[in-house]
mmCIF file of C-alpha atoms and ligand atoms in Angstrom:
data_model
loop_
_atom_site.group_PDB
_atom_site.id
_atom_site.type_symbol
_atom_site.label_atom_id
_atom_site.label_comp_id
_atom_site.label_asym_id
_atom_site.label_seq_id
_atom_site.Cartn_x
_atom_site.Cartn_y
_atom_site.Cartn_z
ATOM 1 C CA UNK A 175 99.380 -29.526 -3.018
ATOM 2 C CA UNK A 176 101.494 -29.220 0.382
ATOM 3 C CA UNK A 177 105.010 -29.625 -1.199
ATOM 4 C CA UNK A 178 106.570 -28.863 2.035
ATOM 5 C CA UNK A 179 104.764 -31.469 3.967
ATOM 6 C CA UNK A 180 106.147 -34.064 1.122
ATOM 7 C CA UNK A 181 109.645 -32.776 1.439
ATOM 8 C CA UNK A 182 109.812 -32.944 4.951
ATOM 9 C CA UNK A 183 108.120 -36.373 5.073
ATOM 10 C CA UNK A 184 110.366 -37.722 2.103
ATOM 11 C CA UNK A 185 113.298 -36.649 4.454
ATOM 12 C CA UNK A 186 112.171 -38.228 7.616
ATOM 13 C CA UNK A 187 111.111 -41.627 5.698
ATOM 14 C CA UNK A 188 114.884 -41.754 4.765
ATOM 15 C CA UNK A 189 115.704 -41.498 8.310
ATOM 16 C CA UNK A 190 113.175 -44.000 9.688
ATOM 17 C CA UNK A 191 113.265 -46.439 6.605
ATOM 18 C CA UNK A 192 115.097 -49.064 8.918
ATOM 19 C CA UNK A 193 112.160 -49.443 11.268
ATOM 20 C CA UNK A 194 109.902 -50.919 8.536
ATOM 21 C CA UNK A 195 111.886 -53.452 6.824
ATOM 22 C CA UNK A 196 108.979 -55.942 6.164
ATOM 23 C CA UNK A 197 106.683 -54.064 8.843
ATOM 24 C CA UNK A 198 103.055 -53.545 7.607
ATOM 25 C CA UNK A 199 103.369 -55.952 4.416
ATOM 26 C CA UNK A 200 101.251 -58.220 3.004
ATOM 27 C CA UNK A 201 99.839 -61.137 3.889
ATOM 28 C CA UNK A 202 99.259 -58.599 6.493
ATOM 29 C CA UNK A 203 97.034 -55.885 6.412
ATOM 30 C CA UNK A 204 97.931 -53.651 9.660
ATOM 31 C CA UNK A 205 99.257 -54.173 13.273
ATOM 32 C CA UNK A 206 97.067 -56.584 15.340
ATOM 33 C CA UNK A 207 94.722 -57.302 12.089
ATOM 34 C CA UNK A 208 93.756 -60.155 10.290
ATOM 35 C CA UNK A 209 95.832 -60.778 7.308
ATOM 36 C CA UNK A 210 95.034 -61.733 3.802
ATOM 37 C CA UNK A 211 95.562 -65.504 4.787
ATOM 38 C CA UNK A 212 92.464 -65.200 6.892
ATOM 39 C CA UNK A 213 90.150 -62.460 4.926
ATOM 40 C CA UNK A 214 90.951 -63.599 0.970
ATOM 41 C CA UNK A 215 90.237 -60.109 -0.519
ATOM 42 C CA UNK A 216 92.442 -60.468 -3.492
ATOM 43 C CA UNK A 217 90.937 -62.104 -6.362
ATOM 44 C CA UNK A 218 92.961 -64.335 -8.418
ATOM 45 C CA UNK A 219 96.484 -62.733 -8.257
ATOM 46 C CA UNK A 220 98.344 -65.213 -10.733
ATOM 47 C CA UNK A 221 99.287 -63.760 -14.423
ATOM 48 C CA UNK A 222 98.006 -60.315 -13.214
ATOM 49 C CA UNK A 223 99.825 -56.767 -13.489
ATOM 50 C CA UNK A 224 100.001 -55.226 -9.826
ATOM 51 C CA UNK A 225 101.226 -52.073 -8.421
ATOM 52 C CA UNK A 226 101.936 -51.451 -4.965
ATOM 53 C CA UNK A 227 101.351 -47.848 -3.936
ATOM 54 C CA UNK A 228 104.000 -47.178 -1.150
ATOM 55 C CA UNK A 229 105.639 -49.970 -1.578
ATOM 56 C CA UNK A 230 108.257 -49.349 1.142
ATOM 57 C CA UNK A 231 110.876 -52.086 1.292
ATOM 58 C CA UNK A 232 109.019 -54.451 -0.957
ATOM 59 C CA UNK A 233 108.040 -57.265 1.127
ATOM 60 C CA UNK A 234 104.295 -57.025 -0.327
ATOM 61 C CA UNK A 235 105.572 -57.150 -4.130
ATOM 62 C CA UNK A 236 107.653 -59.839 -2.788
ATOM 63 C CA UNK A 237 104.615 -61.762 -1.912
ATOM 64 C CA UNK A 238 102.754 -60.766 -5.003
ATOM 65 C CA UNK A 239 105.443 -62.404 -6.868
ATOM 66 C CA UNK A 240 104.720 -65.513 -4.768
ATOM 67 C CA UNK A 241 101.375 -65.484 -5.737
ATOM 68 C CA UNK A 242 102.174 -65.459 -9.275
ATOM 69 C CA UNK A 243 101.865 -61.888 -10.509
ATOM 70 C CA UNK A 244 103.318 -61.056 -13.934
ATOM 71 C CA UNK A 245 104.413 -57.255 -13.986
ATOM 72 C CA UNK A 246 105.460 -55.885 -10.292
ATOM 73 C CA UNK A 247 105.314 -52.407 -10.279
ATOM 74 C CA UNK A 248 105.816 -49.865 -7.183
ATOM 75 C CA UNK A 249 105.736 -46.260 -6.045
ATOM 76 C CA UNK A 250 107.611 -44.983 -2.788
ATOM 77 C CA UNK A 251 108.199 -41.442 -1.662
ATOM 78 C CA UNK A 252 111.726 -42.328 -0.309
ATOM 79 C CA UNK A 253 114.794 -43.306 -2.139
ATOM 80 C CA UNK A 254 115.816 -45.388 0.731
ATOM 81 C CA UNK A 255 112.575 -47.449 0.674
ATOM 82 C CA UNK A 256 112.783 -47.920 -2.891
ATOM 83 C CA UNK A 257 116.913 -48.742 -2.350
ATOM 84 C CA UNK A 258 115.673 -51.417 0.370
ATOM 85 C CA UNK A 259 112.703 -52.783 -2.333
ATOM 86 C CA UNK A 260 115.323 -53.370 -4.746
ATOM 87 C CA UNK A 261 117.283 -55.553 -2.505
ATOM 88 C CA UNK A 262 114.427 -57.260 -1.171
ATOM 89 C CA UNK A 263 113.150 -57.838 -5.040
ATOM 90 C CA UNK A 264 116.854 -58.840 -6.014
ATOM 91 C CA UNK A 265 116.708 -60.622 -9.387
ATOM 92 C CA UNK A 266 113.220 -59.880 -9.969
ATOM 93 C CA UNK A 267 112.200 -57.858 -12.726
ATOM 94 C CA UNK A 268 110.213 -55.063 -11.225
ATOM 95 C CA UNK A 269 109.824 -51.308 -11.909
ATOM 96 C CA UNK A 270 110.593 -49.353 -9.182
ATOM 97 C CA UNK A 271 109.902 -45.637 -8.907
ATOM 98 C CA UNK A 272 110.835 -42.973 -5.953
ATOM 99 C CA UNK A 273 108.154 -40.584 -6.561
ATOM 100 C CA UNK A 274 105.242 -39.199 -4.635
ATOM 101 C CA UNK A 275 101.506 -41.057 -4.935
ATOM 102 C CA UNK A 276 100.106 -37.700 -5.664
ATOM 103 C CA UNK A 277 102.198 -36.897 -8.444
ATOM 104 C CA UNK A 278 101.449 -37.988 -12.131
ATOM 105 C CA UNK A 279 104.705 -39.473 -13.028
ATOM 106 C CA UNK A 280 103.431 -41.055 -16.398
ATOM 107 C CA UNK A 281 102.254 -44.450 -15.278
ATOM 108 C CA UNK A 282 100.461 -46.626 -17.756
ATOM 109 C CA UNK A 283 96.930 -46.245 -17.955
ATOM 110 C CA UNK A 284 94.465 -48.922 -17.795
ATOM 111 C CA UNK A 285 97.121 -50.945 -17.644
ATOM 112 C CA UNK A 286 96.907 -52.879 -14.169
ATOM 113 C CA UNK A 287 94.551 -55.533 -12.749
ATOM 114 C CA UNK A 288 95.359 -54.745 -9.111
ATOM 115 C CA UNK A 289 96.495 -51.904 -7.425
ATOM 116 C CA UNK A 290 97.028 -51.810 -3.496
ATOM 117 C CA UNK A 291 98.218 -49.972 -0.763
ATOM 118 C CA UNK A 292 99.228 -51.447 2.611
ATOM 119 C CA UNK A 293 99.699 -48.570 5.379
ATOM 120 C CA UNK A 294 100.561 -46.059 3.079
ATOM 121 C CA UNK A 295 97.425 -44.160 1.520
ATOM 122 C CA UNK A 296 96.896 -41.902 4.387
ATOM 123 C CA UNK A 297 100.077 -40.370 3.735
ATOM 124 C CA UNK A 298 98.816 -38.597 0.869
ATOM 125 C CA UNK A 299 98.394 -34.963 0.968
ATOM 126 C CA UNK A 300 95.773 -34.978 -1.941
ATOM 127 C CA UNK A 301 93.291 -38.077 -1.392
ATOM 128 C CA UNK A 302 91.141 -37.001 -4.375
ATOM 129 C CA UNK A 303 94.022 -36.708 -6.523
ATOM 130 C CA UNK A 304 95.535 -39.910 -5.257
ATOM 131 C CA UNK A 305 92.364 -42.064 -6.070
ATOM 132 C CA UNK A 306 91.718 -40.404 -9.244
ATOM 133 C CA UNK A 307 95.254 -41.441 -10.330
ATOM 134 C CA UNK A 308 94.772 -45.065 -8.949
ATOM 135 C CA UNK A 309 91.683 -45.297 -10.863
ATOM 136 C CA UNK A 310 93.309 -44.277 -14.085
ATOM 137 C CA UNK A 311 96.404 -46.799 -13.970
ATOM 138 C CA UNK A 312 93.528 -49.608 -13.414
ATOM 139 C CA UNK A 313 92.260 -51.646 -16.146
ATOM 140 C CA UNK A 314 88.057 -51.772 -16.267
ATOM 141 C CA UNK A 315 87.137 -53.837 -13.915
ATOM 142 C CA UNK A 316 90.233 -53.754 -12.036
ATOM 143 C CA UNK A 317 90.698 -53.854 -8.281
ATOM 144 C CA UNK A 318 92.132 -51.603 -5.881
ATOM 145 C CA UNK A 319 92.361 -52.771 -2.312
ATOM 146 C CA UNK A 320 93.900 -50.354 0.537
ATOM 147 C CA UNK A 321 94.499 -50.717 4.658
ATOM 148 C CA UNK A 322 95.055 -47.643 6.876
ATOM 149 C CA UNK A 323 94.961 -46.881 10.341
ATOM 150 C CA UNK A 324 91.385 -46.675 11.679
ATOM 151 C CA UNK A 325 90.375 -43.394 11.483
ATOM 152 C CA UNK A 326 89.129 -43.420 15.040
ATOM 153 C CA UNK A 327 92.214 -45.423 16.577
ATOM 154 C CA UNK A 328 94.282 -42.331 16.277
ATOM 155 C CA UNK A 329 91.575 -40.814 18.810
ATOM 156 C CA UNK A 330 92.178 -43.617 21.220
ATOM 157 C CA UNK A 331 93.777 -42.680 24.169
ATOM 158 C CA UNK A 332 94.472 -45.654 26.982
ATOM 159 C CA UNK A 333 95.183 -45.024 30.778
ATOM 160 C CA UNK A 334 95.692 -48.307 32.524
ATOM 161 C CA UNK A 335 93.495 -50.094 30.025
ATOM 162 C CA UNK A 336 90.512 -47.332 30.226
ATOM 163 C CA UNK A 337 90.089 -46.143 26.472
ATOM 164 C CA UNK A 338 88.639 -42.788 26.160
ATOM 165 C CA UNK A 339 88.237 -40.138 23.000
ATOM 166 C CA UNK A 340 91.480 -38.051 22.429
ATOM 167 C CA UNK A 341 91.132 -34.662 20.743
ATOM 168 C CA UNK A 342 88.160 -34.425 17.790
ATOM 169 C CA UNK A 343 87.282 -37.343 15.601
ATOM 170 C CA UNK A 344 85.192 -34.123 13.667
ATOM 171 C CA UNK A 345 88.625 -31.926 13.087
ATOM 172 C CA UNK A 346 90.430 -33.048 9.801
ATOM 173 C CA UNK A 347 93.805 -31.193 10.118
ATOM 174 C CA UNK A 348 96.923 -33.253 10.703
ATOM 175 C CA UNK A 349 98.876 -34.772 13.343
ATOM 176 C CA UNK A 350 102.305 -33.507 13.406
ATOM 177 C CA UNK A 351 105.303 -36.076 15.056
ATOM 178 C CA UNK A 352 108.469 -33.866 15.561
ATOM 179 C CA UNK A 353 110.290 -36.930 16.462
ATOM 180 C CA UNK A 354 108.646 -39.935 14.261
ATOM 181 C CA UNK A 355 109.658 -43.623 15.828
ATOM 182 C CA UNK A 356 111.971 -41.369 18.548
ATOM 183 C CA UNK A 357 114.107 -40.275 15.439
ATOM 184 C CA UNK A 358 115.007 -36.650 14.507
ATOM 185 C CA UNK A 359 112.345 -37.218 11.756
ATOM 186 C CA UNK A 360 109.472 -34.631 11.970
ATOM 187 C CA UNK A 361 106.278 -36.131 10.094
ATOM 188 C CA UNK A 362 102.799 -34.844 9.247
ATOM 189 C CA UNK A 363 100.087 -37.204 8.707
ATOM 190 C CA UNK A 364 96.934 -36.354 7.438
ATOM 191 C CA UNK A 365 93.997 -36.938 9.783
ATOM 192 C CA UNK A 366 90.721 -37.957 7.872
ATOM 193 C CA UNK A 367 87.331 -39.298 8.966
ATOM 194 C CA UNK A 368 86.043 -42.640 7.396
ATOM 195 C CA UNK A 369 83.318 -40.901 5.309
ATOM 196 C CA UNK A 370 85.942 -38.758 3.636
ATOM 197 C CA UNK A 371 88.001 -41.800 2.285
ATOM 198 C CA UNK A 372 84.874 -43.890 1.132
ATOM 199 C CA UNK A 373 83.281 -40.425 -0.585
ATOM 200 C CA UNK A 374 86.776 -39.773 -2.545
ATOM 201 C CA UNK A 375 86.715 -43.352 -3.966
ATOM 202 C CA UNK A 376 83.185 -42.651 -4.812
ATOM 203 C CA UNK A 377 84.123 -39.507 -6.403
ATOM 204 C CA UNK A 378 87.234 -40.991 -8.287
ATOM 205 C CA UNK A 379 84.767 -43.255 -9.822
ATOM 206 C CA UNK A 380 85.229 -46.324 -7.902
ATOM 207 C CA UNK A 381 82.354 -49.116 -6.540
ATOM 208 C CA UNK A 382 83.001 -50.134 -3.140
ATOM 209 C CA UNK A 383 82.975 -53.692 -2.862
ATOM 210 C CA UNK A 384 83.714 -54.256 0.892
ATOM 211 C CA UNK A 385 84.911 -52.473 3.698
ATOM 212 C CA UNK A 386 86.675 -54.578 6.674
ATOM 213 C CA UNK A 387 87.212 -53.342 10.407
ATOM 214 C CA UNK A 388 89.510 -55.962 10.734
ATOM 215 C CA UNK A 389 89.183 -58.337 14.073
ATOM 216 C CA UNK A 390 92.582 -59.714 15.676
ATOM 217 C CA UNK A 391 93.893 -62.747 14.179
ATOM 218 C CA UNK A 392 92.228 -65.967 15.018
ATOM 219 C CA UNK A 393 95.407 -67.126 17.132
ATOM 220 C CA UNK A 394 94.658 -64.028 19.367
ATOM 221 C CA UNK A 395 91.185 -64.297 19.395
ATOM 222 C CA UNK A 396 90.981 -66.106 22.703
ATOM 223 C CA UNK A 397 94.353 -64.966 24.292
ATOM 224 C CA UNK A 398 93.898 -62.824 27.296
ATOM 225 C CA UNK A 399 95.796 -59.773 26.640
ATOM 226 C CA UNK A 400 97.861 -58.044 29.516
ATOM 227 C CA UNK A 401 96.624 -54.626 29.952
ATOM 228 C CA UNK A 402 98.633 -52.177 27.459
ATOM 229 C CA UNK A 403 98.570 -48.101 26.486
ATOM 230 C CA UNK A 404 100.952 -48.699 23.789
ATOM 231 C CA UNK A 405 99.503 -47.079 20.281
ATOM 232 C CA UNK A 406 99.245 -50.488 19.060
ATOM 233 C CA UNK A 407 98.290 -53.347 21.402
ATOM 234 C CA UNK A 408 96.704 -56.629 21.590
ATOM 235 C CA UNK A 409 94.765 -55.285 24.429
ATOM 236 C CA UNK A 410 93.544 -52.322 22.340
ATOM 237 C CA UNK A 411 92.984 -54.190 19.046
ATOM 238 C CA UNK A 412 90.818 -56.670 20.860
ATOM 239 C CA UNK A 413 88.155 -53.914 21.664
ATOM 240 C CA UNK A 414 88.860 -51.725 18.449
ATOM 241 C CA UNK A 415 90.029 -52.275 15.303
ATOM 242 C CA UNK A 416 93.518 -50.623 14.650
ATOM 243 C CA UNK A 417 92.823 -50.851 10.909
ATOM 244 C CA UNK A 418 90.290 -50.758 7.767
ATOM 245 C CA UNK A 419 90.539 -52.015 4.712
ATOM 246 C CA UNK A 420 88.586 -51.060 1.361
ATOM 247 C CA UNK A 421 88.122 -53.515 -1.814
ATOM 248 C CA UNK A 422 87.018 -50.890 -4.558
ATOM 249 C CA UNK A 423 86.361 -51.709 -8.050
ATOM 250 C CA UNK A 424 86.954 -49.640 -11.442
HETATM 251 C C1 LIG B 728 104.165 -48.335 6.499
HETATM 252 S S1 LIG B 728 105.439 -47.949 4.839
HETATM 253 C C2 LIG B 728 104.369 -48.981 4.059
HETATM 254 C C3 LIG B 728 105.085 -50.452 3.973
HETATM 255 C C4 LIG B 728 104.722 -51.343 2.754
HETATM 256 N N1 LIG B 728 103.345 -51.563 2.308
HETATM 257 C C5 LIG B 728 105.522 -52.701 2.445
HETATM 258 O O1 LIG B 728 105.040 -53.506 1.578
HETATM 259 O O2 LIG B 728 106.604 -52.706 2.763
HETATM 260 C C6 LIG B 728 104.675 -46.499 4.450
HETATM 261 C C7 LIG B 728 105.610 -45.902 2.897
HETATM 262 O O3 LIG B 728 104.713 -44.840 2.373
HETATM 263 C C8 LIG B 728 105.575 -44.184 1.952
HETATM 264 N N2 LIG B 728 105.063 -43.250 1.841
HETATM 265 C C9 LIG B 728 104.784 -42.111 2.580
HETATM 266 N N3 LIG B 728 104.158 -41.064 2.106
HETATM 267 C C10 LIG B 728 104.196 -41.228 0.690
HETATM 268 C C11 LIG B 728 103.654 -40.426 -0.215
HETATM 269 N N4 LIG B 728 102.943 -39.265 -0.531
HETATM 270 N N5 LIG B 728 103.790 -40.813 -1.745
HETATM 271 C C12 LIG B 728 104.163 -42.070 -1.815
HETATM 272 N N6 LIG B 728 104.754 -43.001 -0.760
HETATM 273 C C13 LIG B 728 104.659 -42.417 0.682
HETATM 274 C C14 LIG B 728 106.560 -44.149 3.028
HETATM 275 O O4 LIG B 728 108.114 -44.014 2.236
HETATM 276 C C15 LIG B 728 106.513 -45.745 3.305
HETATM 277 O O5 LIG B 728 107.358 -46.481 2.575
#
């Protein structure tokens, strides 16, 4: 396992945590992407045991609580994020762990009805191990839903609104950001093809039920977006999905 990358990313996530307070949290699935309010991917949440992988500031767990989930569990690499999650979930009985999703920290097996992850899975340095662990946490028939950057999105270069392919989609290395979010926070994010995610799910024993390449939210469908070269923009998202979402079952 790339423990050096995990160590670096943990320190940097502690630095940038403030940029992500409540960002990328349910009901949202990703930037300029349709949300759970439109997509309705979760089965009933009422009374279910749920585990959030990369729970960040805890806002998705708060959403789950609002939907009537019973047991709330979350794992995140960054202790700053876990501290924020504790604040967000103040007064609620949530089990929060500061740990890498790739690590077996002894979470209960066959215990969860729902495991989900909003914009965190792609950080794993060991996708196969992460999916196998998640599979082990789920009860038979349990659901795993995750969202992440669309694997092609990182390659979309926009200049004056003209979009071209940057780099090679074929290369599955990693992307290094020396100053993530403009901070002194070096981050390394693995780069994988779409098929790599799907095949890893199948290899871990999941059945894939639904794959979504979300459109922009309904309220933006008819908006004439201003030309923008920003990494995430409505202009780009109206032409290509920022994110992908998978619903899989054990
Ligand atoms: C964009 S945030 C996710 C936000 C979160 N879904 C929410 O509801 O607020 C990504 C999170 O992934 C966490 N992360 C990054 N690498 C990780 C890893 N290897 N294991 C566990 N968490 C990780 C980061 O600390 C960060 O909190």
